[in-house]
Coordinates of C-alpha atoms in Angstrom, one line a residue:
X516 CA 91.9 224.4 72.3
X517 CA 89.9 227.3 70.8
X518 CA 87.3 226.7 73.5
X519 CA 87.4 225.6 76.9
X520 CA 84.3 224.8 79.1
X521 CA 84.2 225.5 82.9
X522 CA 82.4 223.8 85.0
X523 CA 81.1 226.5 87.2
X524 CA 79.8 224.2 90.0
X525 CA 83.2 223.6 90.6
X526 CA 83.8 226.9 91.7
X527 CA 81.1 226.9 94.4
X528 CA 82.0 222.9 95.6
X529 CA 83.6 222.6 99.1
X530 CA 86.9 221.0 98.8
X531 CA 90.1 220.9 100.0
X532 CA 93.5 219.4 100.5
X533 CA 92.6 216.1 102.7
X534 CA 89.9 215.4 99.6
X535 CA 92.4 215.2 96.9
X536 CA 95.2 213.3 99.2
X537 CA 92.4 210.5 100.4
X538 CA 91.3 210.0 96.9
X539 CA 94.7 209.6 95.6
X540 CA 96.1 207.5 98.4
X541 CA 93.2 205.2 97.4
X542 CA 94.3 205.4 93.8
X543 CA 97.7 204.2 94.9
X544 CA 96.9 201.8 97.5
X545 CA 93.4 200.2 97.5
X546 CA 93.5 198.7 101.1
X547 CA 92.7 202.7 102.4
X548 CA 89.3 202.1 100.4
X549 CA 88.7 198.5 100.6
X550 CA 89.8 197.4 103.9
X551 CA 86.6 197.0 105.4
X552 CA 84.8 195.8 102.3
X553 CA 84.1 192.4 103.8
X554 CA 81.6 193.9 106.0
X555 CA 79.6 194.1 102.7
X556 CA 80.1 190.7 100.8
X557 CA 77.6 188.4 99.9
X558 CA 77.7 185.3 98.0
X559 CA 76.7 187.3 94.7
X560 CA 80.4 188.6 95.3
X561 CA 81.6 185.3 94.1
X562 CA 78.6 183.7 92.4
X563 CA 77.7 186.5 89.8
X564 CA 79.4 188.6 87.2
X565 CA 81.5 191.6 88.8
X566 CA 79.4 195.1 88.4
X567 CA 81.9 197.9 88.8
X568 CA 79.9 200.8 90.8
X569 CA 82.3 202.6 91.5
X570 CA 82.7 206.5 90.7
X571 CA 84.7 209.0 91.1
X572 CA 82.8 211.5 93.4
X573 CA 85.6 214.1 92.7
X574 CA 86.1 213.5 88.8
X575 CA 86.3 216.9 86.7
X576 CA 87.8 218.8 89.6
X577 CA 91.5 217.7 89.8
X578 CA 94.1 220.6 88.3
X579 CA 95.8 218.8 85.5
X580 CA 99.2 220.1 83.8
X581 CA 99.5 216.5 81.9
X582 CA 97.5 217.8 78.7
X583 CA 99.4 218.6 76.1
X584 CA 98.8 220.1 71.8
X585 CA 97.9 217.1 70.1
X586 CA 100.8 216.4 67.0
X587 CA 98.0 216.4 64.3
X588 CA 94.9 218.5 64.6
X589 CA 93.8 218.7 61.3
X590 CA 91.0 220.8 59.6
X591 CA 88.7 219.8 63.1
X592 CA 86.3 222.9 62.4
X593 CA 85.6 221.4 59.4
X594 CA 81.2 221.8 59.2
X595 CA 80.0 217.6 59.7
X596 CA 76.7 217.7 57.9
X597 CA 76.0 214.3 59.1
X598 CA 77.2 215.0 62.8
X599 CA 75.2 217.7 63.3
X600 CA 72.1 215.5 62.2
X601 CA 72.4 212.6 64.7
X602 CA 73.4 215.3 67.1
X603 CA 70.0 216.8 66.4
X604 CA 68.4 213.8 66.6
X605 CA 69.6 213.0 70.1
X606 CA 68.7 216.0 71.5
X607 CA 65.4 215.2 70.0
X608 CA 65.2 212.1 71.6
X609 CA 66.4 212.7 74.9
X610 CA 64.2 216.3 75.2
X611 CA 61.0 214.2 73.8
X612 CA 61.7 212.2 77.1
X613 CA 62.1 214.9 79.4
X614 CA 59.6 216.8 78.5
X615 CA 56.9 214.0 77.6
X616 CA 53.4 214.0 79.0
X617 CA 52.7 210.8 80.5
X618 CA 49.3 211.9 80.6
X619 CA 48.7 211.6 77.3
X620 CA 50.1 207.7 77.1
X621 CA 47.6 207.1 80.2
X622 CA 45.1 208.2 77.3
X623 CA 46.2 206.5 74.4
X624 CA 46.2 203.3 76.7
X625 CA 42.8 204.0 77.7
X626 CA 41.3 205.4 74.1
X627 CA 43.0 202.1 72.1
X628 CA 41.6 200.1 74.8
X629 CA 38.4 201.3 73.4
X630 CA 39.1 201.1 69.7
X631 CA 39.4 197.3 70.2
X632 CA 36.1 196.7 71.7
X633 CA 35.0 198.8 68.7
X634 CA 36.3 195.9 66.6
X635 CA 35.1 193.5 68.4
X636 CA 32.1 192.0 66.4
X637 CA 29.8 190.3 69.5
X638 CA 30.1 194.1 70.9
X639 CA 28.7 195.8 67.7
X640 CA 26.1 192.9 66.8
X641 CA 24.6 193.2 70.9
X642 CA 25.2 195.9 72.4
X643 CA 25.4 198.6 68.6
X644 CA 24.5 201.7 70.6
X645 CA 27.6 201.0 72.5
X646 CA 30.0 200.6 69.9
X647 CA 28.0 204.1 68.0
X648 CA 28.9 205.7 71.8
X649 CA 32.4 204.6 71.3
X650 CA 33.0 205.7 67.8
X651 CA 31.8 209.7 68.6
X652 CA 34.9 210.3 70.3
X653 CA 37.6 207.7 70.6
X654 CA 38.9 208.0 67.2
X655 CA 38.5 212.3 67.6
X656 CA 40.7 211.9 70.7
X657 CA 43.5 210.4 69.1
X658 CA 43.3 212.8 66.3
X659 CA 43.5 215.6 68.9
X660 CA 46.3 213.8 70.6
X661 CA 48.1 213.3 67.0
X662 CA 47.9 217.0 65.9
X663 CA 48.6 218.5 69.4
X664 CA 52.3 216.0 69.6
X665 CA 52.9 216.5 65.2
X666 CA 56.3 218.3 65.0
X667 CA 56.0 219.6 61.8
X668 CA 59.7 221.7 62.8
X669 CA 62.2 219.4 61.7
X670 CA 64.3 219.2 58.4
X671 CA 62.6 217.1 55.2
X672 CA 64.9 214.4 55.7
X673 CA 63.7 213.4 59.3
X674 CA 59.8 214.5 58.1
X675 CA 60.3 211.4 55.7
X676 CA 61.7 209.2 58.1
X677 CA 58.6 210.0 60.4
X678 CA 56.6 209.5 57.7
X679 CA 57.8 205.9 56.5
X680 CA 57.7 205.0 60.1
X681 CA 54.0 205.3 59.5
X682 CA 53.4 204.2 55.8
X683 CA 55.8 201.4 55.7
X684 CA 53.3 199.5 58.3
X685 CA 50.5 200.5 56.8
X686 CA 51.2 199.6 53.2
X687 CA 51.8 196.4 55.0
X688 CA 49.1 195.7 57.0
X689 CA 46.8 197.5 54.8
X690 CA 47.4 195.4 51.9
X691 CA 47.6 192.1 53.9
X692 CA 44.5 192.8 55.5
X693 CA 42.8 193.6 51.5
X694 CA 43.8 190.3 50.0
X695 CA 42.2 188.1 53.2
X696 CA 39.5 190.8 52.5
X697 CA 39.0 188.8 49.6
X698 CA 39.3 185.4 50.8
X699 CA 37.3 185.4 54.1
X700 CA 33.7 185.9 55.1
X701 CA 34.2 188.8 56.9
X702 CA 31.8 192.4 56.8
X703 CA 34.0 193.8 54.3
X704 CA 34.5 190.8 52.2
X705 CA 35.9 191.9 48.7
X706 CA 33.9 189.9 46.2
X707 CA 36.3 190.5 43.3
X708 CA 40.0 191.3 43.7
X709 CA 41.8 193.3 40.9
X710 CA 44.8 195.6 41.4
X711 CA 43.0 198.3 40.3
X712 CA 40.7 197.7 43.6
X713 CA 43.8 197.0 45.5
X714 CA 45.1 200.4 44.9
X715 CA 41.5 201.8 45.5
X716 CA 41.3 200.5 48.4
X717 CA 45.3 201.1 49.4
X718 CA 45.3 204.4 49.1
X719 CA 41.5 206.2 48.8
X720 CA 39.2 203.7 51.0
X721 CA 41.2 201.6 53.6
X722 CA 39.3 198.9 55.4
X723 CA 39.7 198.1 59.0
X724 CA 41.3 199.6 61.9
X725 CA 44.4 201.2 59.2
X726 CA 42.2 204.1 57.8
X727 CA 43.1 205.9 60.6
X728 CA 46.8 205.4 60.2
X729 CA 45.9 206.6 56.2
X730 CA 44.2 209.9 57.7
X731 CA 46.8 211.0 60.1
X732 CA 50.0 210.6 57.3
X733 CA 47.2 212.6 54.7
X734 CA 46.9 215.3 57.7
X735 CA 50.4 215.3 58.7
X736 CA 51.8 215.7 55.3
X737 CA 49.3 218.3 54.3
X738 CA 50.4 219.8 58.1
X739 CA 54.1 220.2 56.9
X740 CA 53.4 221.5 53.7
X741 CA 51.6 224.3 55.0
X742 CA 53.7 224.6 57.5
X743 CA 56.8 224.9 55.2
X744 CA 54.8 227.2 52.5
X745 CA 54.0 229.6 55.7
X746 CA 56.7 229.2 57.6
X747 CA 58.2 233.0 58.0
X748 CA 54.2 233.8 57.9
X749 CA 51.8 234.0 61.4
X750 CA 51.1 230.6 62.9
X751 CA 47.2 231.4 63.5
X752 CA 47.1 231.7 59.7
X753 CA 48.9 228.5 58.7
X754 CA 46.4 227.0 61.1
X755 CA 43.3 228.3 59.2
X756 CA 44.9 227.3 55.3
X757 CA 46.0 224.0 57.3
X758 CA 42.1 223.8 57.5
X759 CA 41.5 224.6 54.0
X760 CA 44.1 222.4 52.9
X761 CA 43.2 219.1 53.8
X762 CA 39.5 220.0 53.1
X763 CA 40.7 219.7 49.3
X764 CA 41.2 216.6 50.0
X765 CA 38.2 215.6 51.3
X766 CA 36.1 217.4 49.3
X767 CA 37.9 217.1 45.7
X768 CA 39.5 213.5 46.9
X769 CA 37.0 211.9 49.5
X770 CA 40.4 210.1 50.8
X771 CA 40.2 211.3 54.5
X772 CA 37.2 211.8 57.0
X773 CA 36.2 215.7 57.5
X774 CA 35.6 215.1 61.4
X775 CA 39.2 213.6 61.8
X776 CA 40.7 216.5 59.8
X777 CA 38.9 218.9 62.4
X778 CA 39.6 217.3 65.5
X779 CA 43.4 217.1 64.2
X780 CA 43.5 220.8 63.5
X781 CA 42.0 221.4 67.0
X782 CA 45.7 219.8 68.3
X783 CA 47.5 221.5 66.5
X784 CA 46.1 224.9 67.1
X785 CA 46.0 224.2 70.6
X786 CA 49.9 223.5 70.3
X787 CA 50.3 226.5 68.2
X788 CA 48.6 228.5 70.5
X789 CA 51.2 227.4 73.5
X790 CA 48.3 226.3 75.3
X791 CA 49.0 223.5 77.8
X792 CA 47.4 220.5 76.8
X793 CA 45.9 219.7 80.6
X794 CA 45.2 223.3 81.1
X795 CA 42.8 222.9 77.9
X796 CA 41.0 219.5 79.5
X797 CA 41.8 220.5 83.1
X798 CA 41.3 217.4 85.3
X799 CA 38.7 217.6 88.4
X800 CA 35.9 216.3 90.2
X801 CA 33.3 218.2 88.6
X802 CA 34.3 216.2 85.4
X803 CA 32.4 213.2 86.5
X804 CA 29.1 214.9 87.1
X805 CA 29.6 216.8 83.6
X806 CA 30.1 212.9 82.0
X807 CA 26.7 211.8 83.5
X808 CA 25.4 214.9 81.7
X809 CA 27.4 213.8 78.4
X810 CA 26.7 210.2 78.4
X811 CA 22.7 211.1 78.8
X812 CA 22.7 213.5 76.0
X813 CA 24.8 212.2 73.5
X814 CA 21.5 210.7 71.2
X815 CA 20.4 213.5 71.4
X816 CA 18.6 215.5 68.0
X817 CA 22.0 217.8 67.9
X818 CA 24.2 217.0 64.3
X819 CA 27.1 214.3 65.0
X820 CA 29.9 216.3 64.6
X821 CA 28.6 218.7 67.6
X822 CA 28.1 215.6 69.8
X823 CA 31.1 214.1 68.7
X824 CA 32.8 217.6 69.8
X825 CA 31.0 217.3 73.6
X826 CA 31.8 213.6 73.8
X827 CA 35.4 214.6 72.7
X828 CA 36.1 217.0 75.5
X829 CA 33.5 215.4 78.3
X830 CA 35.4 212.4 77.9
X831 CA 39.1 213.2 78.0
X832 CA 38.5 214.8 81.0
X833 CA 37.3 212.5 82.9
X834 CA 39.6 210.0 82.2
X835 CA 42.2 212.4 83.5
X836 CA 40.1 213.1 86.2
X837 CA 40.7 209.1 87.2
X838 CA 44.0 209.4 86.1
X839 CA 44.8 211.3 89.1
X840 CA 43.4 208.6 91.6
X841 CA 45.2 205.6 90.1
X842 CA 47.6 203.7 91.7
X843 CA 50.7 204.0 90.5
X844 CA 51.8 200.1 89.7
X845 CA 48.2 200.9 87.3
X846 CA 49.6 204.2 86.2
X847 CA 53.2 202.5 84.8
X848 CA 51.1 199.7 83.4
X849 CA 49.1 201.9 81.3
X850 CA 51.9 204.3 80.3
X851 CA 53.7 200.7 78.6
X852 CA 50.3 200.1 76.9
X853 CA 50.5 203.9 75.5
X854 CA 53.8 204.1 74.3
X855 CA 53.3 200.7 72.1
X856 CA 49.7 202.2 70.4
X857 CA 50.6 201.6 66.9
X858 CA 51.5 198.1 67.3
X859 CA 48.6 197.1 69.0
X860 CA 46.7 199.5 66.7
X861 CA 48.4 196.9 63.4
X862 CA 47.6 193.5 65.3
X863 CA 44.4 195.0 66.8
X864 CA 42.5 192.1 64.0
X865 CA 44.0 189.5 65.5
X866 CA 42.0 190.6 69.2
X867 CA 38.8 190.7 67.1

């Protein structure tokens, strides 16, 4: 081999002579190990498919002279395009895990929670100045959330993949949701269905819960691109022309919402920034009394977007504020509920 790996716990791992002979004498003759493994039996010993345990505690240090040159080695150096990609994407997946804030699926279970009462038609025909509360900051949290996780770092074949994981659904749903549109009696009832208006609608003015799933791939594309374009270039600046970017599209386009393309650039320049996302909305008691203050004020004569910015902030932290305080058979619960958003975020009609 052209490389050879040591293990260099090995070197500091108290072993000697009576280790290896026990664990091979066991190897030989299982009755050294086993003879008192009745003590342990139960009747799921003889009930219930075998599950082999077993390890090897010292496996990695024996000194083997066994190996020997394969006969064939081939051109083994050769650079595997394709390898290296799923190699990638594992390391992807299993550092995404690792270094995963659960806080922020304690959030999304608590913020889509809240988008589905928004739905919910007795709540915005009784109670209207509850549903207007919700709307000034739920759907600005999940932006934040959405711009602070985009990975925009990645190579243009796994941006598109991330991409269709989103628009695939949403082409879907979307378009599902514009034909019944047109048959049923709902608020956004369609009067007259064409495909010109189906494409209207499809991609420039979504109906339902979807038009948020429509303004994050528009803000995550146009995230990428810039990102690409200025991508040997200072990251403060590709956050500002990130700015200006998508604000083509809302001003030239009127396809996305100009409060969701701000409160998505505010997560990604926190992440750009290498600020920590709790360090940002820091979790503590005094949240609660700076909620009363938020929740009393928010009709107040101040412009929506301002409020909306408050609300925003007022309201993340207190729910990590109770986040801290939960029990933890409520904490797992809610971190299942986060992890699934988009689903429930595609059915969320069906709960209205």
């Amino acid at each position: 081999p052209k490389v050879v790996l040591l293990e260099a716990n090995a070197i500091y791992r108290k072993m000697n002579v009576n280790n290896v002979l026990s664990t091979k004498s066991q190897s030989i003759l299982p009755i050294f190990q086993y003879h008192d493994r009745w003590k342990s039996m139960t009747s799921n010993d003889f009930t219930k498919k075998i599950k082999y345990t077993w390890t090897d505690e010292l496996k990695g240090f024996y000194y083997n002279i066994s190996v020997v040159p394969p006969k064939s080695v081939g051109n083994y150096m050769k650079n595997n395009k394709k390898r290296l990609v799923a190699l990638y994407l594992q390391n992807n997946v299993f550092l995404s895990m690792k270094n995963r804030i659960v806080q922020l699926d304690f959030l999304k279970c608590v913020f889509i929670l809240h988008v589905i009462m928004i739905h919910l038609v007795y709540l915005g025909q009784t109670y209207p100045w509850l549903k207007e509360f919700f709307l000034l900051y739920t759907t600005p949290v999940f932006f934040v959330i959405s711009g602070f996780l985009a990975h925009v770092d990645k190579p243009f074949t796994e941006f598109c993949q991330k991409v269709k994981w989103w628009l695939v659904p949403y082409i879907v749903m979307e378009g599902l949701y514009i034909i019944l549109a047109s048959i049923l009696p709902i608020n956004e009832h369609i009067d007259r269905l064409d495909i010109l208006v189906f494409l209207r609608k499809l991609a420039m003015e979504p109906l339902g819960p979807y038009w948020y799933i429509h303004n994050l791939i528009i803000s995550y594309v146009a995230y990428y691109a810039v990102s690409w374009l200025y991508r040997n270039k200072i990251k403060i600046g590709a956050l500002l022309l990130t700015v200006a970017f998508i604000g083509i599209f809302v001003v030239w386009l009127g396809i996305i919402s100009w409060h969701c393309c701000i409160f998505f650039t505010i997560g990604v320049g926190i992440k750009l920034l290498r600020v920590p996302f709790l360090s940002v909305f820091r979790p503590s008691l005094f949240a609660i009394i700076v909620t009363i203050v938020g929740i009393t004020s928010w009709q107040s004569s101040y412009p929506a977007l301002v409020r909306s910015l408050w609300l925003t902030y007022v309201m993340t932290v207190f729910w990590l504020t109770v986040y801290r305080f939960m029990p933890q058979l409520f904490r797992k619960g809610a971190f299942v509920i986060g992890k699934n958003t988009l689903p429930i975020l595609l059915f969320s009609p069906a709960f209205t």
